[in-house]
PDB file of C-alpha atoms in Angstrom:
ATOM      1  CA  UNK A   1      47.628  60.199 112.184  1.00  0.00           C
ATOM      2  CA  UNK A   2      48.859  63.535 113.607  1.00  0.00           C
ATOM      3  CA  UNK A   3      52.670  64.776 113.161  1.00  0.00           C
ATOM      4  CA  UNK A   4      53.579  63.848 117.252  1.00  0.00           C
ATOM      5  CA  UNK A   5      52.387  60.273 116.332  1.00  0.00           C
ATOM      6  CA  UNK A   6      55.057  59.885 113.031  1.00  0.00           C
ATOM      7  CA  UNK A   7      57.626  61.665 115.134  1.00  0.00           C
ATOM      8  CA  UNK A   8      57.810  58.666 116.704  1.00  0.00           C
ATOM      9  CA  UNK A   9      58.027  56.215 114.060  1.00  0.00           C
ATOM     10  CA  UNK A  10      60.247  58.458 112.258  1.00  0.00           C
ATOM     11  CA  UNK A  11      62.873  58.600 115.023  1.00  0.00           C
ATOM     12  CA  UNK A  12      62.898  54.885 115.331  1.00  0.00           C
ATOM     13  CA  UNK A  13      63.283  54.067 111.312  1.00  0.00           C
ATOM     14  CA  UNK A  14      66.078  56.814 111.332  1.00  0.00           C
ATOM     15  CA  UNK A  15      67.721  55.143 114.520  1.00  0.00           C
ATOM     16  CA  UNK A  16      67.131  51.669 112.604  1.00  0.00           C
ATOM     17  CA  UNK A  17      68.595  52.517 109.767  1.00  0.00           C
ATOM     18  CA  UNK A  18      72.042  54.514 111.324  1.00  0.00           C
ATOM     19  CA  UNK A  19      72.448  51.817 113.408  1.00  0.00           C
ATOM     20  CA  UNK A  20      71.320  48.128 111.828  1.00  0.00           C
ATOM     21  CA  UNK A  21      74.844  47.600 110.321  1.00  0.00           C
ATOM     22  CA  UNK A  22      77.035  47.802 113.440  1.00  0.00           C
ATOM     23  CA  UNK A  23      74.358  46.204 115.681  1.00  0.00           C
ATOM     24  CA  UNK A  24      74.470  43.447 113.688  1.00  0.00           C
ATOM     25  CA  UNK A  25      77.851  43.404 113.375  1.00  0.00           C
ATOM     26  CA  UNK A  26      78.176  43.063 116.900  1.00  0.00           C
ATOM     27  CA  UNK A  27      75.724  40.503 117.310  1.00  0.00           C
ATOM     28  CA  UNK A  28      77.544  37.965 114.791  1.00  0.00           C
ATOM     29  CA  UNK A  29      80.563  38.689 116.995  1.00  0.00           C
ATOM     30  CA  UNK A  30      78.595  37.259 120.104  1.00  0.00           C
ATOM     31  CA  UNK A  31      76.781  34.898 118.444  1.00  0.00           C
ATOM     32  CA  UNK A  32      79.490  33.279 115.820  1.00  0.00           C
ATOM     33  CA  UNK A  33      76.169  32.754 113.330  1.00  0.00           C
ATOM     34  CA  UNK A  34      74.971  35.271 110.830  1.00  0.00           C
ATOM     35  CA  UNK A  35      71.159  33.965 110.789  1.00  0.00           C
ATOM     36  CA  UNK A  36      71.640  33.291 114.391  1.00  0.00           C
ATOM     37  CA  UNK A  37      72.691  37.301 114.616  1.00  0.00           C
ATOM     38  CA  UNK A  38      69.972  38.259 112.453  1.00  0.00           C
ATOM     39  CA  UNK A  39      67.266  36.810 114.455  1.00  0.00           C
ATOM     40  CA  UNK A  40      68.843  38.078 117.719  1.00  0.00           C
ATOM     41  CA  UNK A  41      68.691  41.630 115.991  1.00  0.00           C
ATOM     42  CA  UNK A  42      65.089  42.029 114.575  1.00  0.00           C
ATOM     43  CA  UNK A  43      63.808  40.509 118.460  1.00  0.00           C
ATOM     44  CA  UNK A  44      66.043  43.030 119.834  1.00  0.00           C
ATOM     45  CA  UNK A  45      64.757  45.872 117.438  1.00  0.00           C
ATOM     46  CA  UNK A  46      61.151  44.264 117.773  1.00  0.00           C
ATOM     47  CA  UNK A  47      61.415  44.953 121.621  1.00  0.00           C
ATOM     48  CA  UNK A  48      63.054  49.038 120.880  1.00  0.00           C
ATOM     49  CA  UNK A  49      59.789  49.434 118.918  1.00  0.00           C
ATOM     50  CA  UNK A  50      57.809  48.552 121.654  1.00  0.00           C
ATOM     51  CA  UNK A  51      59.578  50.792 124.241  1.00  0.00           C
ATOM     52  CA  UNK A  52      60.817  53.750 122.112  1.00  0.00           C
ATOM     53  CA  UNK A  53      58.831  56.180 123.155  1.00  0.00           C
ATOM     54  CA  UNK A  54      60.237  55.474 126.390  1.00  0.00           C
ATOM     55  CA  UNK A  55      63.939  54.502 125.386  1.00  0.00           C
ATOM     56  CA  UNK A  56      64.822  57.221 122.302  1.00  0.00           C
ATOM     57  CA  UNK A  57      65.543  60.101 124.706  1.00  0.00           C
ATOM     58  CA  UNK A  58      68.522  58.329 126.268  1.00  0.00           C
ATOM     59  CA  UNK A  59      70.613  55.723 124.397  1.00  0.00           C
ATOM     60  CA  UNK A  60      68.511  53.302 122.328  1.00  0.00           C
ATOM     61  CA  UNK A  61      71.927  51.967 120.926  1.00  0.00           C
ATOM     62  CA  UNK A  62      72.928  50.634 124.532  1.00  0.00           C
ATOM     63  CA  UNK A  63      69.599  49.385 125.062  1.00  0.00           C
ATOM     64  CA  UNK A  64      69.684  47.181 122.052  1.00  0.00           C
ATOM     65  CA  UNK A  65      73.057  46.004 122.648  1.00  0.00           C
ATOM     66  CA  UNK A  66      71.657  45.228 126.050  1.00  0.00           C
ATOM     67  CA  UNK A  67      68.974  42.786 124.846  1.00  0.00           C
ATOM     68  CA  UNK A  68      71.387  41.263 122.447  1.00  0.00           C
ATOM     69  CA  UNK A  69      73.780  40.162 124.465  1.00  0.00           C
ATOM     70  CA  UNK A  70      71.181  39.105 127.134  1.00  0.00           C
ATOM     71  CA  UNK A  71      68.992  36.707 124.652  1.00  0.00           C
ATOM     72  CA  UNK A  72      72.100  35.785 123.525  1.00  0.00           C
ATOM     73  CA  UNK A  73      73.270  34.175 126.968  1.00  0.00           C
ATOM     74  CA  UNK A  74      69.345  33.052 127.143  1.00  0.00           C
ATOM     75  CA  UNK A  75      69.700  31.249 124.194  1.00  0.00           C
ATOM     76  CA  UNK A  76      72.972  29.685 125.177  1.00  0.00           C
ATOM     77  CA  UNK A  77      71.504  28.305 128.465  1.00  0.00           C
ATOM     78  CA  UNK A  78      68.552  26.977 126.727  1.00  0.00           C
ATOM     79  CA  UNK A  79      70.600  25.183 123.687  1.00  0.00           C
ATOM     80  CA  UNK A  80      73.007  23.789 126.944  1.00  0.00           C
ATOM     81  CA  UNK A  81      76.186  25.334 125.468  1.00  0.00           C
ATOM     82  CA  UNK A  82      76.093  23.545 121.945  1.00  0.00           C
ATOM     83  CA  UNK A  83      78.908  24.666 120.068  1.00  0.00           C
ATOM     84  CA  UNK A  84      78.532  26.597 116.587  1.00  0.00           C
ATOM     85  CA  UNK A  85      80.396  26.046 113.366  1.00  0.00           C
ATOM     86  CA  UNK A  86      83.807  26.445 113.545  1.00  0.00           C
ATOM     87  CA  UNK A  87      83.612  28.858 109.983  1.00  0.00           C
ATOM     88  CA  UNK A  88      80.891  31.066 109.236  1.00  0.00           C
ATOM     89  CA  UNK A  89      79.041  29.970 106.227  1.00  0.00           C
ATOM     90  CA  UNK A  90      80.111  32.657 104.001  1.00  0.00           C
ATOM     91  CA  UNK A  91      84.246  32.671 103.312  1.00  0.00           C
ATOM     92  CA  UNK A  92      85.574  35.541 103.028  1.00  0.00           C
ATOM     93  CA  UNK A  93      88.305  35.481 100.108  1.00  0.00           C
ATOM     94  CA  UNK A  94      92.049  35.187 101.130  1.00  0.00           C
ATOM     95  CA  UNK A  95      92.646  38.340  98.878  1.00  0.00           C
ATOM     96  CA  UNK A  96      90.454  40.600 101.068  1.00  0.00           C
ATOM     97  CA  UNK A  97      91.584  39.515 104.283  1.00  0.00           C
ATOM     98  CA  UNK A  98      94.615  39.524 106.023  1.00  0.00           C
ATOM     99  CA  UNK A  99      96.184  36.251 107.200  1.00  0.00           C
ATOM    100  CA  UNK A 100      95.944  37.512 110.645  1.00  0.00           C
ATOM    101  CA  UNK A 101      92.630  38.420 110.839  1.00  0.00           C
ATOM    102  CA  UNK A 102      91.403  34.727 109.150  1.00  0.00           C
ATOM    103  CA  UNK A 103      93.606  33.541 112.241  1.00  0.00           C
ATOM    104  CA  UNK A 104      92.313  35.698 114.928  1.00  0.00           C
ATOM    105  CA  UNK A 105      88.880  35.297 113.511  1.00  0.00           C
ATOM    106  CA  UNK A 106      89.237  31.528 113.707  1.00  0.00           C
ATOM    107  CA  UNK A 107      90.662  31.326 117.018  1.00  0.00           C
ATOM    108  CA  UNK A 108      87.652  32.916 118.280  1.00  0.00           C
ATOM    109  CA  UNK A 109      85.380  30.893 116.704  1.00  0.00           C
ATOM    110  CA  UNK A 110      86.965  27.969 118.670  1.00  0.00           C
ATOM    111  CA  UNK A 111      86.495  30.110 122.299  1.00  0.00           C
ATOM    112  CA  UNK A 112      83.528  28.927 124.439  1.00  0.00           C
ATOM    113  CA  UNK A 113      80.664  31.677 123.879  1.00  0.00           C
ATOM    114  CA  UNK A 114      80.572  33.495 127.070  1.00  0.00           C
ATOM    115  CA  UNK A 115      84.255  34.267 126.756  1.00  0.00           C
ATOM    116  CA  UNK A 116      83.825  35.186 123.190  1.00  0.00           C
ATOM    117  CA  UNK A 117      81.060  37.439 124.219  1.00  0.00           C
ATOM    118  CA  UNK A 118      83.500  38.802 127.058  1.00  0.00           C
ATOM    119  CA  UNK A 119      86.123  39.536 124.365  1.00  0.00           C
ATOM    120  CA  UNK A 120      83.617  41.709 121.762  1.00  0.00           C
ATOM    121  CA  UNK A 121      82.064  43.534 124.629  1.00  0.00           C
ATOM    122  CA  UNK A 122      85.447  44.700 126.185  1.00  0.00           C
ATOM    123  CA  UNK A 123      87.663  44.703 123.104  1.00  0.00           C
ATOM    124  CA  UNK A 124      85.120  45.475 120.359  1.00  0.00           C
ATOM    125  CA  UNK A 125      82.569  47.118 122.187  1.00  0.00           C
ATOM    126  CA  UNK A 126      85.064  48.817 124.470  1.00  0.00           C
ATOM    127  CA  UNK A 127      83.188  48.951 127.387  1.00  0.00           C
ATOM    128  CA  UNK A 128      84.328  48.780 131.017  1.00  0.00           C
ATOM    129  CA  UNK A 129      84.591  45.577 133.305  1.00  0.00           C
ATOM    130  CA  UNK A 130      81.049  46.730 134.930  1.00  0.00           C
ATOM    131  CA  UNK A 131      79.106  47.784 131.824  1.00  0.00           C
ATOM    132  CA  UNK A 132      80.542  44.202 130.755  1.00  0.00           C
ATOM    133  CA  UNK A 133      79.662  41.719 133.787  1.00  0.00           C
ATOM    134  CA  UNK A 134      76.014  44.295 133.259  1.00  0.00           C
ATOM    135  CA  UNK A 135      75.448  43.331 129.998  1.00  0.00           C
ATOM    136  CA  UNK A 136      76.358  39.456 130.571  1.00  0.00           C
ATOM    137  CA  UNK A 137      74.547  39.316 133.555  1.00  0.00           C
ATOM    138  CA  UNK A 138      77.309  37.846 135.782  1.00  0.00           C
ATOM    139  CA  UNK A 139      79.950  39.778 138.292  1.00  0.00           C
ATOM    140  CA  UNK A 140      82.840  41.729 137.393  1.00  0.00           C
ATOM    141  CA  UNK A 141      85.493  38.856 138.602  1.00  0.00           C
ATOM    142  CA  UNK A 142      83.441  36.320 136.346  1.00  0.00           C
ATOM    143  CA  UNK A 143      83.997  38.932 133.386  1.00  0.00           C
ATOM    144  CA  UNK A 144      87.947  39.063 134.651  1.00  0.00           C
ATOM    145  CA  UNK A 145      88.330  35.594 134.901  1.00  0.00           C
ATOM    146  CA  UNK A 146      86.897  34.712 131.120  1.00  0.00           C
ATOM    147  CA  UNK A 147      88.842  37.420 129.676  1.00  0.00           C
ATOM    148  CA  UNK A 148      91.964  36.159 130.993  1.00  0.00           C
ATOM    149  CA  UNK A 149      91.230  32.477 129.939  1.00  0.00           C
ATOM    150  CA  UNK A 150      89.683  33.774 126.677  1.00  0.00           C
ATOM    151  CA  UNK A 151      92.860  36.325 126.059  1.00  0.00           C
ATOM    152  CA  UNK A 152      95.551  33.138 126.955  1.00  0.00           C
ATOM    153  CA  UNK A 153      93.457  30.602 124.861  1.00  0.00           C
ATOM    154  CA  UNK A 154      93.749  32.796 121.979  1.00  0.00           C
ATOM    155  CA  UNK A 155      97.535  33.144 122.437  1.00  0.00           C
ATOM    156  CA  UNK A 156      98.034  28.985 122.111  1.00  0.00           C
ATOM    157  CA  UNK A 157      95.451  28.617 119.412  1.00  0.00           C
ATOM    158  CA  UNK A 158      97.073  31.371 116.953  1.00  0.00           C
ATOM    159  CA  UNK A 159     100.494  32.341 118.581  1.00  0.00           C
ATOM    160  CA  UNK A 160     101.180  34.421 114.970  1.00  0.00           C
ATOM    161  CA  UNK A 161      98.902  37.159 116.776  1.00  0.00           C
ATOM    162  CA  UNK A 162     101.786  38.088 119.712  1.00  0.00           C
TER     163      UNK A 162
END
């Protein structure tokens, strides 16, 4: 195997292993479900393998975030909208986190998924309306509309967070 050949492979384990932490991250957020993220993740890094000669030039970061949150809307319109757990399996201990963010975190566990994924792609992600209602797959006033329900949902179910 010649040196233009590893170059490759190189690029992509180096871009795997800056990036598998906060991808993940961000597709637990989505998701609600650690294995559930973790699946969505190695399909989405499966499918930057397959295009990365094409993909590593411009932002393969976007791209993956791309087909996460797209299989993740796939997979909520095949499972009909079934609702998650309400907590994660793992607890996090009270002493490490702050009673605000078990509350926040909570309340969004208890928002429908697409306005979840709304809130982590324009609060967490901080990305714009359009890269938003882009990424979902739905227009910019359906990406409005679910952040405003999402954003006054979360004010009833944990009004210690205004």
């Amino acid at each position: 195997m010649g040196p233009a050949a590893n170059d490759g492979r190189d690029g992509y384990i180096a871009f795997v292993e800056n990036h598998q932490h906060r991808l993940l991250r961000a597709a637990y957020l989505v998701c609600g479900n650690r294995h559930q993220a973790e699946d969505l993740l190695q399909d989405a890094l499966l499918k930057l393998a397959l295009r990365w000669s094409r993909v590593r030039e411009g932002d393969p970061a976007a791209y993956v975030r791309s087909i996460l949150y797209r299989d993740t809307v796939s997979w909520w319109r095949r499972r009909r909208r079934e609702w998650l757990s309400a907590q994660p399996p793992e607890r996090v201990s009270a002493e490490r986190d702050g009673t605000l963010r078990l509350a926040l975190r909570d309340a969004v566990g208890q928002l429908p998924p697409r306005q979840r994924a709304v809130l982590v792609l324009r609060y967490y992600e901080d990305l714009p309306d359009a890269a938003t209602a882009e990424g979902l797959g739905v227009t910019v006033g359906t990406v409005k509309s679910q952040c405003h329900a999402a954003l006054r949902r979360l004010r009833e179910l944990a009004p210690e967070l205004g």
